[in-house]
XYZ file of C-alpha atoms in Angstrom:
504
model
C -24.775 28.590 10.809
C -23.963 27.116 7.406
C -23.498 23.625 6.070
C -20.013 22.757 4.834
C -18.612 19.571 3.300
C -16.020 17.338 4.958
C -13.119 16.872 2.551
C -12.433 13.477 4.109
C -15.812 11.756 3.612
C -18.026 14.313 1.814
C -20.566 14.391 4.654
C -22.331 17.741 5.231
C -21.741 19.184 8.708
C -22.297 22.453 10.553
C -19.518 25.012 10.256
C -19.704 25.327 14.059
C -18.843 21.638 14.649
C -15.406 20.767 16.059
C -15.181 17.562 14.010
C -17.121 15.609 11.403
C -19.721 13.406 13.202
C -19.404 10.783 10.455
C -15.633 10.181 10.207
C -14.193 12.270 13.088
C -12.136 14.510 10.812
C -11.073 17.719 12.735
C -12.777 20.997 11.766
C -9.524 22.437 10.440
C -9.623 19.799 7.701
C -13.135 20.783 6.617
C -13.558 23.542 4.086
C -16.674 25.237 2.801
C -17.949 23.838 -0.465
C -16.763 26.066 -3.239
C -15.923 25.818 -6.878
C -12.405 24.689 -7.704
C -10.097 27.244 -9.298
C -9.993 26.791 -13.037
C -6.306 25.908 -13.004
C -6.987 22.837 -10.823
C -9.236 21.174 -13.419
C -7.775 19.970 -16.667
C -10.760 20.749 -18.849
C -10.497 22.258 -22.295
C -12.582 25.392 -21.802
C -14.818 26.974 -24.465
C -13.627 30.443 -25.430
C -15.797 33.366 -24.454
C -17.906 34.933 -27.215
C -16.403 37.987 -28.907
C -18.064 40.628 -30.994
C -18.575 39.459 -34.651
C -16.727 42.355 -36.211
C -13.513 41.541 -34.298
C -13.564 37.996 -35.685
C -14.244 39.249 -39.214
C -11.325 41.695 -39.066
C -8.987 39.003 -37.691
C -9.973 36.590 -40.477
C -9.343 39.224 -43.168
C -5.867 40.028 -41.804
C -4.986 36.299 -41.631
C -6.112 35.835 -45.247
C -3.987 38.739 -46.479
C -0.947 37.669 -44.433
C -1.228 34.057 -45.583
C -1.395 35.076 -49.235
C 1.707 37.263 -48.952
C 3.632 34.504 -47.140
C 2.677 31.897 -49.727
C 3.737 34.169 -52.607
C 7.127 35.010 -51.039
C 7.941 31.513 -49.802
C 7.178 29.776 -53.097
C 9.275 32.129 -55.285
C 12.657 30.485 -55.713
C 11.971 27.775 -53.121
C 9.869 25.303 -55.066
C 12.609 22.651 -54.931
C 12.608 22.365 -51.088
C 10.691 19.618 -49.267
C 7.777 20.530 -47.072
C 8.556 20.339 -43.290
C 7.551 17.090 -41.485
C 5.231 17.479 -38.513
C 6.758 16.388 -35.184
C 5.479 13.020 -34.010
C 3.834 12.763 -30.603
C 2.947 9.762 -28.490
C -0.822 10.051 -28.477
C -1.164 7.127 -26.067
C 0.534 9.135 -23.338
C -1.630 12.222 -23.703
C -5.314 13.022 -23.448
C -6.166 16.601 -24.315
C -9.589 16.673 -22.650
C -10.165 14.771 -19.452
C -11.385 15.462 -15.950
C -8.846 15.806 -13.173
C -9.335 17.259 -9.716
C -6.674 16.441 -7.139
C -9.068 16.854 -4.196
C -12.275 15.439 -5.704
C -14.243 12.934 -3.621
C -15.200 9.630 -5.214
C -18.973 9.197 -5.291
C -19.861 5.488 -5.332
C -22.633 5.251 -7.904
C -23.804 2.414 -10.182
C -21.974 4.173 -13.022
C -18.688 4.325 -11.093
C -19.062 0.694 -9.986
C -19.684 -0.466 -13.546
C -16.727 1.553 -14.840
C -14.222 -0.229 -12.566
C -15.609 -3.754 -13.134
C -13.396 -4.138 -16.217
C -10.198 -4.109 -14.152
C -8.496 -7.152 -12.630
C -6.887 -5.209 -9.793
C -7.169 -1.735 -8.309
C -4.833 0.580 -6.423
C -5.489 3.212 -3.780
C -6.631 6.690 -4.787
C -4.023 9.384 -4.296
C -4.095 12.981 -5.558
C -7.227 12.314 -7.605
C -5.990 9.226 -9.482
C -5.803 5.467 -8.820
C -3.704 2.804 -10.537
C -5.735 0.054 -12.239
C -4.705 -3.216 -13.895
C -6.215 -4.867 -16.969
C -4.663 -7.870 -18.737
C -1.489 -7.497 -16.633
C -1.009 -3.877 -17.735
C -1.398 -0.881 -15.446
C -2.842 2.588 -16.038
C -4.829 5.168 -14.045
C -8.448 6.239 -13.550
C -9.828 9.506 -12.193
C -12.412 9.924 -9.437
C -15.221 9.376 -11.963
C -13.839 5.971 -12.943
C -12.636 7.210 -16.339
C -9.383 5.725 -17.641
C -7.262 8.826 -18.186
C -3.831 7.162 -18.503
C -3.956 3.985 -20.632
C -3.141 0.557 -19.182
C 0.269 -0.114 -20.736
C 2.762 -0.299 -17.859
C 4.143 -3.420 -16.181
C 3.774 -1.768 -12.796
C 2.392 1.553 -11.524
C 2.604 3.163 -8.092
C 0.415 5.774 -6.398
C 0.802 9.464 -7.212
C 2.690 11.567 -4.703
C 4.007 15.094 -5.047
C 2.421 15.229 -8.508
C 4.338 12.246 -9.936
C 3.978 8.455 -10.038
C 6.574 5.731 -10.597
C 5.843 3.398 -13.529
C 7.699 0.356 -14.856
C 8.024 -0.746 -18.472
C 10.441 -3.199 -20.145
C 12.136 -3.848 -16.820
C 12.951 -0.207 -16.069
C 11.377 2.544 -13.978
C 10.493 6.147 -14.681
C 8.013 8.812 -13.547
C 4.929 10.363 -15.158
C 2.727 13.330 -14.277
C -1.067 13.390 -13.944
C -1.490 13.687 -17.740
C 0.664 10.631 -18.341
C 3.588 12.674 -19.640
C 7.026 11.203 -18.898
C 8.794 13.684 -16.617
C 11.668 11.296 -15.845
C 12.454 8.857 -18.686
C 11.666 5.179 -18.086
C 15.334 4.275 -17.953
C 16.032 3.659 -14.245
C 17.428 0.193 -13.485
C 16.244 -0.704 -9.974
C 14.199 -3.168 -7.950
C 11.748 -0.457 -6.909
C 11.223 3.266 -7.300
C 9.668 5.086 -4.359
C 7.240 7.973 -4.061
C 8.292 11.605 -4.323
C 8.095 13.696 -1.182
C 9.483 17.184 -0.711
C 10.848 16.979 -4.272
C 12.934 13.828 -3.727
C 12.400 10.065 -4.200
C 14.117 6.913 -2.873
C 15.227 4.335 -5.478
C 16.031 0.836 -4.178
C 18.536 -1.524 -5.818
C 20.006 -4.988 -5.241
C 23.106 -6.523 -6.828
C 23.476 -10.153 -7.878
C 24.580 -11.133 -4.385
C 21.516 -9.545 -2.797
C 23.369 -6.540 -1.364
C 21.037 -3.550 -1.091
C 21.777 0.052 -1.998
C 19.807 3.194 -2.826
C 19.856 6.472 -4.689
C 17.912 9.625 -3.905
C 16.816 11.455 -7.066
C 15.207 14.832 -7.728
C 12.350 15.618 -10.115
C 14.764 16.067 -12.999
C 15.902 12.471 -12.536
C 19.330 13.495 -11.278
C 20.955 11.533 -8.449
C 21.396 13.693 -5.355
C 23.279 11.041 -3.354
C 23.757 7.266 -2.950
C 24.109 4.915 -0.013
C 23.765 1.425 1.462
C 20.629 0.105 3.166
C 19.235 -3.021 4.842
C 15.495 -3.753 5.117
C 15.828 -7.430 6.053
C 14.669 -7.023 9.632
C 11.599 -4.847 9.083
C 9.303 -6.206 6.441
C 10.074 -9.928 6.479
C 10.551 -11.535 3.078
C 8.839 -8.914 0.925
C 9.495 -5.194 0.579
C 6.916 -3.081 -1.246
C 7.526 0.188 -3.052
C 4.946 2.027 -0.927
C 7.014 1.178 2.185
C 10.246 2.730 0.929
C 11.465 5.709 2.993
C 10.169 9.190 2.158
C 11.373 12.600 3.220
C 9.495 14.165 6.110
C 10.378 17.686 7.239
C 13.740 17.484 5.520
C 14.798 14.129 6.989
C 15.091 10.640 5.491
C 15.390 7.573 7.753
C 17.208 4.715 5.992
C 17.750 1.323 7.740
C 21.424 0.338 7.512
C 21.602 -2.780 9.724
C 19.469 -4.830 12.116
C 19.431 -2.175 14.831
C 19.934 1.319 13.402
C 18.862 3.775 10.730
C 20.925 6.558 9.179
C 19.215 9.953 9.085
C 19.992 12.058 5.995
C 19.102 15.639 5.149
C 17.906 16.732 1.705
C 21.502 17.252 0.528
C 22.571 13.731 1.449
C 24.440 14.702 4.599
C 24.234 12.020 7.291
C 23.120 13.912 10.390
C 22.861 11.121 12.956
C 21.815 7.520 13.585
C 18.527 6.451 15.139
C 16.742 3.329 16.295
C 16.004 0.905 13.464
C 12.241 1.403 13.711
C 12.153 5.172 14.159
C 9.914 6.881 11.581
C 9.157 3.534 9.928
C 5.564 3.252 11.180
C 2.991 4.163 8.516
C 1.378 7.548 9.151
C -2.351 8.136 9.001
C -5.373 9.200 11.047
C -7.150 5.838 10.701
C -6.334 2.315 11.869
C -7.075 -0.933 10.055
C -9.049 -2.710 12.765
C -11.564 -5.400 13.565
C -14.785 -5.249 15.531
C -14.484 -5.652 19.305
C -14.781 -9.256 20.452
C -13.873 -10.807 17.103
C -12.232 -14.211 17.282
C -9.202 -15.668 15.563
C -10.464 -15.567 11.970
C -11.489 -11.936 11.740
C -12.300 -9.406 9.036
C -11.068 -5.808 8.983
C -12.481 -2.333 8.520
C -11.413 1.172 9.528
C -11.421 2.849 12.913
C -10.863 6.599 13.380
C -8.711 8.320 16.004
C -11.656 8.416 18.415
C -12.043 4.637 18.272
C -15.215 4.706 16.160
C -15.591 2.126 13.373
C -16.156 4.280 10.287
C -15.917 1.421 7.787
C -17.371 -1.925 8.953
C -15.036 -4.877 9.503
C -16.322 -7.043 6.647
C -13.294 -7.049 4.334
C -10.163 -9.165 3.961
C -7.987 -6.118 3.315
C -8.079 -2.321 3.519
C -5.660 -0.095 1.572
C -3.305 -3.078 1.234
C -2.288 -2.286 4.837
C -1.713 -4.738 7.685
C -4.075 -5.187 10.610
C -3.410 -2.650 13.363
C -1.468 -0.293 11.095
C -2.303 3.329 10.333
C -3.618 4.437 6.963
C -5.390 7.341 5.264
C -8.671 7.974 3.484
C -7.840 9.593 0.148
C -10.349 11.230 -2.195
C -13.080 10.057 0.172
C -12.473 6.298 -0.202
C -10.200 3.402 0.720
C -9.240 0.375 -1.328
C -10.956 -2.784 -0.015
C -10.471 -6.447 -0.887
C -12.570 -9.603 -0.542
C -11.274 -13.131 -1.083
C -13.151 -16.241 -2.131
C -11.127 -19.143 -0.697
C -10.812 -22.401 -2.609
C -11.037 -25.973 -1.339
C -7.349 -26.545 -0.495
C -7.360 -24.040 2.340
C -4.417 -23.759 4.738
C -3.049 -21.376 7.372
C -0.540 -18.842 6.077
C 1.620 -16.331 7.967
C -0.115 -14.913 11.019
C -2.785 -17.652 10.872
C -4.296 -16.035 7.773
C -6.432 -18.366 5.690
C -5.088 -19.017 2.202
C -5.617 -21.377 -0.718
C -3.855 -21.939 -4.035
C -6.998 -21.100 -6.017
C -8.216 -18.069 -4.063
C -10.144 -15.489 -6.080
C -9.544 -11.863 -5.137
C -12.040 -9.031 -5.645
C -11.055 -5.371 -5.409
C -13.239 -2.332 -4.852
C -13.628 0.919 -2.942
C -15.513 1.827 0.231
C -16.437 5.275 1.526
C -17.149 6.576 5.024
C -20.912 6.448 4.477
C -21.158 2.645 4.447
C -21.081 2.241 0.653
C -18.806 -0.006 -1.379
C -18.552 -1.225 -4.968
C -19.102 -4.950 -4.324
C -22.336 -6.654 -5.369
C -24.306 -8.660 -2.804
C -23.663 -11.756 -4.922
C -19.884 -11.399 -4.534
C -20.169 -10.696 -0.802
C -22.349 -13.774 -0.292
C -19.962 -16.047 -2.209
C -16.980 -14.827 -0.194
C -18.802 -15.253 3.137
C -19.807 -18.836 2.325
C -16.299 -19.730 1.147
C -14.822 -18.241 4.331
C -17.217 -20.214 6.556
C -16.271 -23.457 4.786
C -12.567 -22.666 5.182
C -12.844 -21.872 8.910
C -14.733 -25.116 9.585
C -12.120 -27.090 7.646
C -9.185 -25.530 9.548
C -10.819 -26.112 12.920
C -11.451 -29.744 11.977
C -7.821 -30.162 10.892
C -6.599 -28.706 14.174
C -8.720 -31.142 16.138
C -7.320 -34.046 14.114
C -3.741 -32.849 14.604
C -4.227 -32.464 18.356
C -5.598 -35.995 18.582
C -2.709 -37.329 16.490
C -0.184 -35.590 18.749
C -1.675 -37.280 21.789
C -1.646 -40.651 20.047
C 1.997 -40.182 19.063
C 2.800 -40.108 22.781
C 5.693 -37.700 22.579
C 7.839 -38.566 25.557
C 9.427 -36.057 27.861
C 12.100 -36.324 30.517
C 10.510 -34.881 33.646
C 13.413 -35.920 35.933
C 15.212 -32.657 35.694
C 15.663 -32.817 31.910
C 14.249 -30.521 29.258
C 10.871 -30.752 27.516
C 12.449 -31.999 24.300
C 11.289 -34.832 22.064
C 12.890 -38.167 22.760
C 16.151 -38.953 20.962
C 16.532 -35.392 19.684
C 18.931 -32.735 20.907
C 17.206 -29.357 20.912
C 19.361 -27.801 23.592
C 20.191 -24.988 21.148
C 16.687 -23.611 21.793
C 17.689 -22.507 25.283
C 18.549 -18.888 25.813
C 17.005 -15.519 24.975
C 15.301 -14.639 21.686
C 13.566 -11.509 20.415
C 11.537 -10.315 17.422
C 10.381 -6.793 16.562
C 7.265 -6.111 14.488
C 4.938 -3.292 13.466
C 1.344 -3.601 14.669
C -1.482 -1.427 15.997
C 0.243 1.643 14.596
C 3.405 1.208 16.664
C 6.510 -0.945 16.986
C 6.106 -3.999 19.219
C 8.809 -6.312 20.535
C 8.458 -9.947 21.571
C 11.091 -11.452 23.877
C 11.342 -15.122 24.779
C 13.492 -16.886 27.350
C 13.784 -20.710 27.411
C 15.375 -22.655 30.227
C 14.782 -26.354 30.737
C 11.060 -27.046 30.770
C 10.065 -23.391 31.167
C 9.420 -20.604 28.701
C 8.903 -16.930 29.597
C 7.346 -14.547 27.064
C 7.266 -10.735 27.214
C 5.384 -8.452 24.811
C 6.678 -4.875 24.539
C 8.230 -5.095 27.978
C 5.093 -6.509 29.647
C 4.971 -10.047 31.024
C 2.741 -12.267 28.848
C 3.336 -15.872 29.902
C 5.596 -18.055 32.026
C 5.108 -21.816 32.178
C 5.648 -25.109 30.412
C 5.754 -25.795 26.701
C 5.776 -28.784 24.351
C 7.462 -29.667 21.062
C 4.928 -30.748 18.455
C 6.483 -31.288 15.060
C 7.986 -27.951 14.000
C 6.063 -25.991 16.621
C 6.991 -24.988 20.148
C 3.544 -24.794 21.755
C 2.805 -22.850 24.944
C 0.027 -21.036 26.817
C -2.696 -23.632 26.280
C -6.123 -22.387 27.397
C -9.732 -23.085 26.476
C -8.814 -25.227 23.498
C -6.390 -22.580 22.162
C -2.636 -22.095 22.358
C 0.271 -19.972 21.161
C 3.277 -21.285 19.305
C 6.669 -20.471 17.822
C 8.195 -22.162 14.778
C 11.326 -24.320 15.072
C 13.775 -24.135 12.174
C 15.925 -27.220 12.810
C 18.067 -26.789 9.692
C 19.283 -23.338 10.718
C 18.874 -23.856 14.473
C 16.691 -20.781 14.694
C 13.473 -19.977 16.529
C 10.898 -18.107 14.418
C 8.006 -15.844 15.420
C 6.020 -17.356 12.533
C 6.725 -19.229 9.307
C 8.376 -16.181 7.670
C 10.100 -14.190 10.406
C 13.231 -15.233 12.274
C 13.889 -14.286 15.876
C 17.340 -13.075 16.928
C 19.376 -14.128 19.935
C 20.302 -11.454 22.435
């Protein structure tokens, strides 16, 4: 029996084990610890020592050859200008820096101190992570060393050896040395990650109409098309969520119900359900501890259901609660927030404030992170104050609603506020969302004083409801309730403040 190292978390395990006992990584993802091939590390190596007489002979020959060249070249050519050395962009290139695509980040005091200078961090991918300082983005390696200077307006994660960067309003791609492989001359809203040698570039015209191009690693357009992401990601689409090729297929949403499936040559092979292949892949799930209440924190749970990173953070890998994600280079990106005094409830009942302070760091699968205890304590205290304030506000609002004595017509009429016609609410509504690593669908039926709610085909609630301001409130129990948002201006029912439901 021998000890080998898990490439996921760096924990030493027996080579006879079926999975890593620390993170649950399968044995086929664990390789014996061995030195990396020289070509995988971008070090400038010292030449091997040669015998002294070989060097002496080489120097003598160079001296003789140089003298002859100088004599010949200067005879009759003294009036010509000396050649000008080619200029290079030294800010894009570092000749001697550490890079190992598969290296595991070791959280040490030195690493923690190295990343303290940055205002924001990105996830590690292929041995590098994007970092932001003074509103400019660059990249660090797994030792925390800045290997690509912070000079870009935006920078995405590396994938397939390249990363999308934005400068002066245009996009391009760089390699792991910071060399521009595709010139920064692409006009687009977002440039996606490369996968299988191709990348998805997203555009919008002045009227908000969306289109895309698929480019290769030479920057050439392979094909173009139309797309529509309005029904998937709410009001904000991020570059990391743009479609990527998987086994030769690209799923592109084209309307509110279907996706077009393209091959690598741009041939449209078929159509599929809108949400097919849109769920984020990964062996881990952003989760909370069992039994947590409404205002919860998140951590990471592996495929076996074990919490491998404690649920003490406000964000993990910039990924939503219940969604799948990956551990890359042994760590995940974690975020803590210190809420201000003007706290309020944002989308999904998340606590927000206009003066929230955000702290970014990394956490590994051994229980370590880069946050100081002082920062953790400040964030915990601010969160406790915010929760108490929100609960107090809710109690005041409930009391005010009772005092307002909203009247209802219980003689066969609907549960609508007096003197207001909300009959347009009646009928069937639905909303699809991504959560818990899969696509979920909420369906609502309203008739008279009754509302019926189904979640992913399963019955959730049938009973009465009430109209309280802009909320349709139902399922009251133990001091809690569920609600939908009423958009009177557009006569639309909303799953929350940002996401419309559709009639069906």
